Short mmCIF file of C-alpha atoms (C1' of nucleotides) in Angstrom, two decimals:
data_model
loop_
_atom_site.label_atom_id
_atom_site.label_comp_id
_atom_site.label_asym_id
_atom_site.label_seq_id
_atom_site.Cartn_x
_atom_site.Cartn_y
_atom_site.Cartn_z
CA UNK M 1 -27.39 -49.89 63.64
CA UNK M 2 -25.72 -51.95 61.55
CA UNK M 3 -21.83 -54.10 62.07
CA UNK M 4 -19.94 -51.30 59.30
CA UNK M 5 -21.58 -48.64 60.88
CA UNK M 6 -20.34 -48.98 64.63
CA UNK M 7 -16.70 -49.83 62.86
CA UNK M 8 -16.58 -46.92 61.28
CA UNK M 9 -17.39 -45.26 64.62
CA UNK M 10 -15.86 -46.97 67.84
CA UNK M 11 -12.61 -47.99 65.43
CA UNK M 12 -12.72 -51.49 66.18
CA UNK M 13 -12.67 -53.39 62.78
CA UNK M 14 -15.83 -55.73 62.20
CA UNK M 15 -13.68 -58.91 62.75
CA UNK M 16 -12.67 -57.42 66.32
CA UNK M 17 -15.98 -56.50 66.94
CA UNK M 18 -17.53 -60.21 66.02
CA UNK M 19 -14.61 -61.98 68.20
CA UNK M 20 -15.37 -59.55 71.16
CA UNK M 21 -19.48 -60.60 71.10
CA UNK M 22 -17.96 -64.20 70.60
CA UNK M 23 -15.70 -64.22 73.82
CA UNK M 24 -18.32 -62.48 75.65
CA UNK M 25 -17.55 -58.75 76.49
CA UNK M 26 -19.87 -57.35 74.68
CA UNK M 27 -23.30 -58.60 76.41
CA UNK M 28 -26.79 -58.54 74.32
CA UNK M 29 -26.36 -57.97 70.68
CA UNK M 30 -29.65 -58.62 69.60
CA UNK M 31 -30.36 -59.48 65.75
CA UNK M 32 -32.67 -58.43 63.06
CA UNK M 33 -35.15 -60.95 61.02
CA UNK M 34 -32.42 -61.48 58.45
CA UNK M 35 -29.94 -62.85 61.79
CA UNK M 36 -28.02 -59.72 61.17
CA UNK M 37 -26.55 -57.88 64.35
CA UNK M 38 -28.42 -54.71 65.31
CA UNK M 39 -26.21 -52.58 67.71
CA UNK M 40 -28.44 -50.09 70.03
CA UNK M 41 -26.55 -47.04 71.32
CA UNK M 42 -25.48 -48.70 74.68
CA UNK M 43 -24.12 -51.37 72.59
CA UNK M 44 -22.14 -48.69 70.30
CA UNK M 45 -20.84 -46.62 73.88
CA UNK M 46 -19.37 -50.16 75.29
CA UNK M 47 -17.44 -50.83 72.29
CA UNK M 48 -16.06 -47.31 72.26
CA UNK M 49 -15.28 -47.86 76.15
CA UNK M 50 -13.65 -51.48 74.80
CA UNK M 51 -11.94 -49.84 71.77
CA UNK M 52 -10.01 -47.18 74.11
CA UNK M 53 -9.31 -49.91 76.42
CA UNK M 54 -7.52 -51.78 73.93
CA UNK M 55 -5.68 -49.24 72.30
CA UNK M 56 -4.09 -48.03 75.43
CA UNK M 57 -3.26 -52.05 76.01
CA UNK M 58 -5.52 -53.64 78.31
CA UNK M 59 -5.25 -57.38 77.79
CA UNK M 60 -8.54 -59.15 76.77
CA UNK M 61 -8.89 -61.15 80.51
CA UNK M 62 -9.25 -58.08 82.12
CA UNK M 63 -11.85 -56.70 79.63
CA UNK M 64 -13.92 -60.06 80.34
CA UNK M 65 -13.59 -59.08 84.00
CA UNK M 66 -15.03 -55.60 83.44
CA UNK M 67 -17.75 -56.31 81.27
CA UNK M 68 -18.36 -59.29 84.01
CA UNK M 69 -19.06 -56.32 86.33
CA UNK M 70 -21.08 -54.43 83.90
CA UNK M 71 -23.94 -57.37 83.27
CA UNK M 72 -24.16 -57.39 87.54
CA UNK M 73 -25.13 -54.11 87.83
CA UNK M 74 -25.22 -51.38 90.46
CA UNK M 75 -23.90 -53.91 92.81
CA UNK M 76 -20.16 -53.67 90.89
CA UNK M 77 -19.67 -50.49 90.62
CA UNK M 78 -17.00 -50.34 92.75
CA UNK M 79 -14.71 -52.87 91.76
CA UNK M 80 -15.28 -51.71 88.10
CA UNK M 81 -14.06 -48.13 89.70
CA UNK M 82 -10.94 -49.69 91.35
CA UNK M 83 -10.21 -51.48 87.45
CA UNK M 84 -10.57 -48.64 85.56
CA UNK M 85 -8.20 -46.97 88.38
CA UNK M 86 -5.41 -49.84 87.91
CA UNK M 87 -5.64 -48.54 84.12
CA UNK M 88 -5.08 -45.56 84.92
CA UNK M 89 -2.02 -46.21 86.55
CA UNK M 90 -1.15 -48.42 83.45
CA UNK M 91 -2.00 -45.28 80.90
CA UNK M 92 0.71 -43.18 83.18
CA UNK M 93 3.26 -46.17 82.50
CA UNK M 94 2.34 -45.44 78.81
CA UNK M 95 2.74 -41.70 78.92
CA UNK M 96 6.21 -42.00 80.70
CA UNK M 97 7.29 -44.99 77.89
CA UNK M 98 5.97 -42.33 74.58
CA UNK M 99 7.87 -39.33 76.40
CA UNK M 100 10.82 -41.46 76.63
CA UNK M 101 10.59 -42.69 72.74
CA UNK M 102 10.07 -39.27 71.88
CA UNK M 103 13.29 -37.96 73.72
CA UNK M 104 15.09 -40.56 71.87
CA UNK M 105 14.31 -40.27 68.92
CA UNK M 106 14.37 -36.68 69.07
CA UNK M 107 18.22 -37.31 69.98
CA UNK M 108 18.96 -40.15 67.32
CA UNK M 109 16.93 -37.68 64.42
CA UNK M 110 19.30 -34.67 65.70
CA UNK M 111 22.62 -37.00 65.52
CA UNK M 112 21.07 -37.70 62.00
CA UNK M 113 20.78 -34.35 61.11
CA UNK M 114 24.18 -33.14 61.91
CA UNK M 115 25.50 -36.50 59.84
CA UNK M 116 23.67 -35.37 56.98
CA UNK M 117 24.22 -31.85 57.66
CA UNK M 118 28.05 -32.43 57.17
CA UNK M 119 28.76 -35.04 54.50
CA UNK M 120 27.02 -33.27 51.34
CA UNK T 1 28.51 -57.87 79.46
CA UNK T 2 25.96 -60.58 80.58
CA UNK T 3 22.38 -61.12 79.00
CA UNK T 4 20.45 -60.16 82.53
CA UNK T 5 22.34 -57.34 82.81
CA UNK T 6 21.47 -56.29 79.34
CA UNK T 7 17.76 -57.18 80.03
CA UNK T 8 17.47 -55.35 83.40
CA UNK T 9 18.82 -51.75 81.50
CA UNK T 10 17.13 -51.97 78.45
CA UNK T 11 13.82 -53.04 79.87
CA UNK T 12 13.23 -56.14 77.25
CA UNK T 13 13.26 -59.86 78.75
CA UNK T 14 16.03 -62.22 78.19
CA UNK T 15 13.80 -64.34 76.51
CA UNK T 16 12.91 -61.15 73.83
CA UNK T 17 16.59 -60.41 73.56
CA UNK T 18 17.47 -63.62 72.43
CA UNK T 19 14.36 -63.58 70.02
CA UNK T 20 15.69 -60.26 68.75
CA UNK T 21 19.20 -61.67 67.83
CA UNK T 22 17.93 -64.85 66.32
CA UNK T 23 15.57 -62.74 64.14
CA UNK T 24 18.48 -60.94 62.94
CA UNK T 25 17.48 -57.19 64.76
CA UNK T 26 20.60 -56.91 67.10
CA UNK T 27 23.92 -56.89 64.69
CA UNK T 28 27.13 -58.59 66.12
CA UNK T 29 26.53 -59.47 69.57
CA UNK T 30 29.83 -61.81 70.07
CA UNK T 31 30.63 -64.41 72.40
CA UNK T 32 32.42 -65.89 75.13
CA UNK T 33 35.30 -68.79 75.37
CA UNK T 34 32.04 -70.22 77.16
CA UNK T 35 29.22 -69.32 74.67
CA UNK T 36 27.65 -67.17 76.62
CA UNK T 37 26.44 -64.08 74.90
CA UNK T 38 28.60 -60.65 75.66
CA UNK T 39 27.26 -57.49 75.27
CA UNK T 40 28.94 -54.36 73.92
CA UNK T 41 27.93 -50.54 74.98
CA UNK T 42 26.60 -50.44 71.43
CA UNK T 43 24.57 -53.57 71.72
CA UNK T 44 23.16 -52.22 74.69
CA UNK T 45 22.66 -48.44 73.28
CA UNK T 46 20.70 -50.60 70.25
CA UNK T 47 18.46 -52.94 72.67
CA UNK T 48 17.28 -49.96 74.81
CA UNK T 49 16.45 -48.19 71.34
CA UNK T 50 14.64 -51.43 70.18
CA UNK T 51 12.77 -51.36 73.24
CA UNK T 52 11.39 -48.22 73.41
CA UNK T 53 10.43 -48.82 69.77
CA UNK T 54 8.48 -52.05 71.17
CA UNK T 55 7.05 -50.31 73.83
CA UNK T 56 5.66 -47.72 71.76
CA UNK T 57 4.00 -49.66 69.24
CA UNK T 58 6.43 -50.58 66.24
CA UNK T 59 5.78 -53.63 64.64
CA UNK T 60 9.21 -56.27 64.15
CA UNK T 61 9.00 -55.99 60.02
CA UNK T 62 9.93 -52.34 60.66
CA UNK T 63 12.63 -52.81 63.31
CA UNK T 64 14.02 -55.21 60.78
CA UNK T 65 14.16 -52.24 57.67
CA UNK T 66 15.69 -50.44 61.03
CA UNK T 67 18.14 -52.53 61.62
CA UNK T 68 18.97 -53.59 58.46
CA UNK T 69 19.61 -49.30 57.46
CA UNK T 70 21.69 -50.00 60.33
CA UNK T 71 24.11 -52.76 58.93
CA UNK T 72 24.40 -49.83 55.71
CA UNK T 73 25.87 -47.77 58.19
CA UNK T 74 26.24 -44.12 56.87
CA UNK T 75 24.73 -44.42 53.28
CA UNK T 76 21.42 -45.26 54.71
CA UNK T 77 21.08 -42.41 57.35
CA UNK T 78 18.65 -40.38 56.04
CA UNK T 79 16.21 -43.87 55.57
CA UNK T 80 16.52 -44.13 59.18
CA UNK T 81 15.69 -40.54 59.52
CA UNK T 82 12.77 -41.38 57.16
CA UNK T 83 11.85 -44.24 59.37
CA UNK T 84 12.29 -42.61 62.77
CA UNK T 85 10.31 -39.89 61.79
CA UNK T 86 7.10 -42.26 60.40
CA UNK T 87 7.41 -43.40 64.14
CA UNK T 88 7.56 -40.05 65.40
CA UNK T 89 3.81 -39.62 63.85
CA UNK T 90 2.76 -42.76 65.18
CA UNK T 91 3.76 -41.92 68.63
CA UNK T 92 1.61 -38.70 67.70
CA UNK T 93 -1.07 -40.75 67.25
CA UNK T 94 -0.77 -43.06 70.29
CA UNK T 95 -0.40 -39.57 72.45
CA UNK T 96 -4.04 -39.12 71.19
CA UNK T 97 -5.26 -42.12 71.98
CA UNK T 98 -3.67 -42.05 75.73
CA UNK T 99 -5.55 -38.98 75.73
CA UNK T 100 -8.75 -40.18 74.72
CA UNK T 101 -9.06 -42.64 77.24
CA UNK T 102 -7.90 -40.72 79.68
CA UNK T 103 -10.69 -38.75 79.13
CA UNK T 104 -12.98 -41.48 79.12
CA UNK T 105 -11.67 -43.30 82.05
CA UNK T 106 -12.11 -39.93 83.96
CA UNK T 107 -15.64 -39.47 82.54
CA UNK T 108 -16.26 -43.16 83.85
CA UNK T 109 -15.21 -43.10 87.01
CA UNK T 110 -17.04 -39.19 88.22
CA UNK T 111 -19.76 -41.24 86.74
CA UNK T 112 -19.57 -43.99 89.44
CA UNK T 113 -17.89 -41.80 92.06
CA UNK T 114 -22.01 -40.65 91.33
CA UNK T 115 -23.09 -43.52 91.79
CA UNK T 116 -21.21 -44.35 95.35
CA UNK T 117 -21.82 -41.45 96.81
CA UNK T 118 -25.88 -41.14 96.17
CA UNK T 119 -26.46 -44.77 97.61
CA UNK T 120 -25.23 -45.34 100.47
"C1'" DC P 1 30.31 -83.94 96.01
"C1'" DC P 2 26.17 -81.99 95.29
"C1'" DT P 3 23.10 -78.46 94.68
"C1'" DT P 4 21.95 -73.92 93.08
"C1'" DG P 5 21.79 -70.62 89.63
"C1'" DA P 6 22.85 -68.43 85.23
"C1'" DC P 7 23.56 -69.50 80.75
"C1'" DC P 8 22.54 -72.19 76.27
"C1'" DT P 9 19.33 -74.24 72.16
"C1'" DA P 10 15.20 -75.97 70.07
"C1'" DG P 11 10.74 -75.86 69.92
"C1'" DA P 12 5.93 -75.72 71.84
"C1'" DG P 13 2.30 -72.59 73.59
"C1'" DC P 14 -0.15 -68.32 74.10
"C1'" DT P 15 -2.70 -63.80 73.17
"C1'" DA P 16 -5.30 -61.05 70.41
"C1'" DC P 17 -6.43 -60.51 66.65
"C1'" DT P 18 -6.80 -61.07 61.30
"C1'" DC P 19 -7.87 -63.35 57.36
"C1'" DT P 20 -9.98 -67.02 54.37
"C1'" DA P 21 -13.45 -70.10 52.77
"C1'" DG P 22 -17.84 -70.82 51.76
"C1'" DG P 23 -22.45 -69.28 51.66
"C1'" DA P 24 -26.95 -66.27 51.94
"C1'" DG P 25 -29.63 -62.00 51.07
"C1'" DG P 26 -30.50 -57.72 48.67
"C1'" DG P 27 -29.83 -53.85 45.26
"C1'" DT P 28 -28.85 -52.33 40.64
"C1'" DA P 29 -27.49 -52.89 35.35
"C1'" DC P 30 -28.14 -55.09 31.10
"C1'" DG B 1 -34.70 -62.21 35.02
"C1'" DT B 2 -30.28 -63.11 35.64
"C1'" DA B 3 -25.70 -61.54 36.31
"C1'" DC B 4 -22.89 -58.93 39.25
"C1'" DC B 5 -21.65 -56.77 43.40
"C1'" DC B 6 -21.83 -55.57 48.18
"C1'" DT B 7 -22.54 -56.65 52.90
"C1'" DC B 8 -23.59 -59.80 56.01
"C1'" DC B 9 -22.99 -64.53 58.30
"C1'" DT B 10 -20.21 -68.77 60.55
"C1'" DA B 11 -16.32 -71.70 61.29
"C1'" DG B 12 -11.88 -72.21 61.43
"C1'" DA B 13 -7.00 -71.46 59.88
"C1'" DG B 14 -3.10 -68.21 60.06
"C1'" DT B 15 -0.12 -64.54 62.04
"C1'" DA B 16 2.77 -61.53 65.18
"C1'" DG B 17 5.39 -61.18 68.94
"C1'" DC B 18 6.52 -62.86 72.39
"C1'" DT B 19 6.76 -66.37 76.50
"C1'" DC B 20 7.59 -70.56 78.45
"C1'" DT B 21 9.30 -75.45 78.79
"C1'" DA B 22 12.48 -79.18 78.31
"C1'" DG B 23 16.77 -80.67 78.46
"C1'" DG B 24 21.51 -79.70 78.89
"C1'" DT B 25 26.36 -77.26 80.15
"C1'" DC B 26 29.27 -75.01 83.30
"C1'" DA B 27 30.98 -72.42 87.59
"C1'" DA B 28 30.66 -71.17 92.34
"C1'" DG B 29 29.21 -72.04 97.20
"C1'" DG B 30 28.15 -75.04 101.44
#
DNA sequence: CCTTGACCTAGAGCTACTCTAGGAGGGTAC
DNA sequence: GTACCCTCCTAGAGTAGCTCTAGGTCAAGG
């Protein structure tokens, strides 16, 4: 599988995806002949994992620790468990932050409404 | 009004405030006989706005259109509209997202809950 | 009186991309 | 067969949006 291809798929753009082999959370991207990247389907699922990660905001250090844990193992599957628990707590800060925007703006788009409503 | 004041109610740093009035994306915040910035009830209304705009994703160019629709006053209400509204599908978007790694963080983590409880 | 703490400005530093420059390999059109 | 185009590569510069530091003023408290 080829760089455009996972793009397309996990959303990360082929520049993110380069920087993230670079800096080391995405482990063994092997190449082809021509020193192309070749992506295998574990490859493609981690990036996904990484791609949701960042959109929901969690900062690159803590993606180096996770994929830290992934390349030991078995042994780390507990502290990955307790850091994908501390996002979880971060993704409920999120959801609380968007229903709070949307209540707002809901209210400024209403006051809007009734100032257009009136004038004309 | 003081600036920490400001910055514990509207949730952005003193250090962002400042940012945010040098940039140009707070109108008319006036001072003291000592320098010191003093808030208004609108200022603060505006910051808390800006920040739940920050927090939910928008980028400073568009804050700036915002603001500056703002400065119009009433001629340029139904841009704002416009504008709050493109956020409003944004926000849509980011809902998703939360979502979708939700989802996957949940999928994760019964995965490794697996994991726990078979080994020991 | 001296220290502590909140404020100020100017500007450097940081994170996480994002884009550019410069170049190679491969497929198709004239 | 060579010209053009697309995708890939690396290395490194540029950008957004803060965030922090240095260096300084002023007021209140011990």
């Amino acid at each position: 599988m080829k760089i455009s291809d996972v793009a397309s798929q996990c959303g990360l753009s082929i520049h993110t995806i380069r920087y993230y082999e670079e800096i080391g959370i995405c482990p063994a991207i092997c190449r082809g002949f021509d020193g192309n990247r070749c992506f295998s389907a574990e490859n493609l699922e981690w990036l996904t994992l990484l791609a949701a990660l960042r959109d929901t905001g969690m900062p690159i250090e803590k993606m180096k620790r996770f994929a830290a844990l992934y390349k030991q193992g078995d042994d780390a599957v507990l502290e990955r468990k307790q850091l994908l628990q501390e996002h979880q707590a971060a993704l409920d800060i999120q959801e609380k932050q968007l229903d709070q925007c949307k209540a707002l703006v809901l209210k400024k788009l209403s006051i809007y409404d009734d100032m257009l409503g009136r004038k004309p």
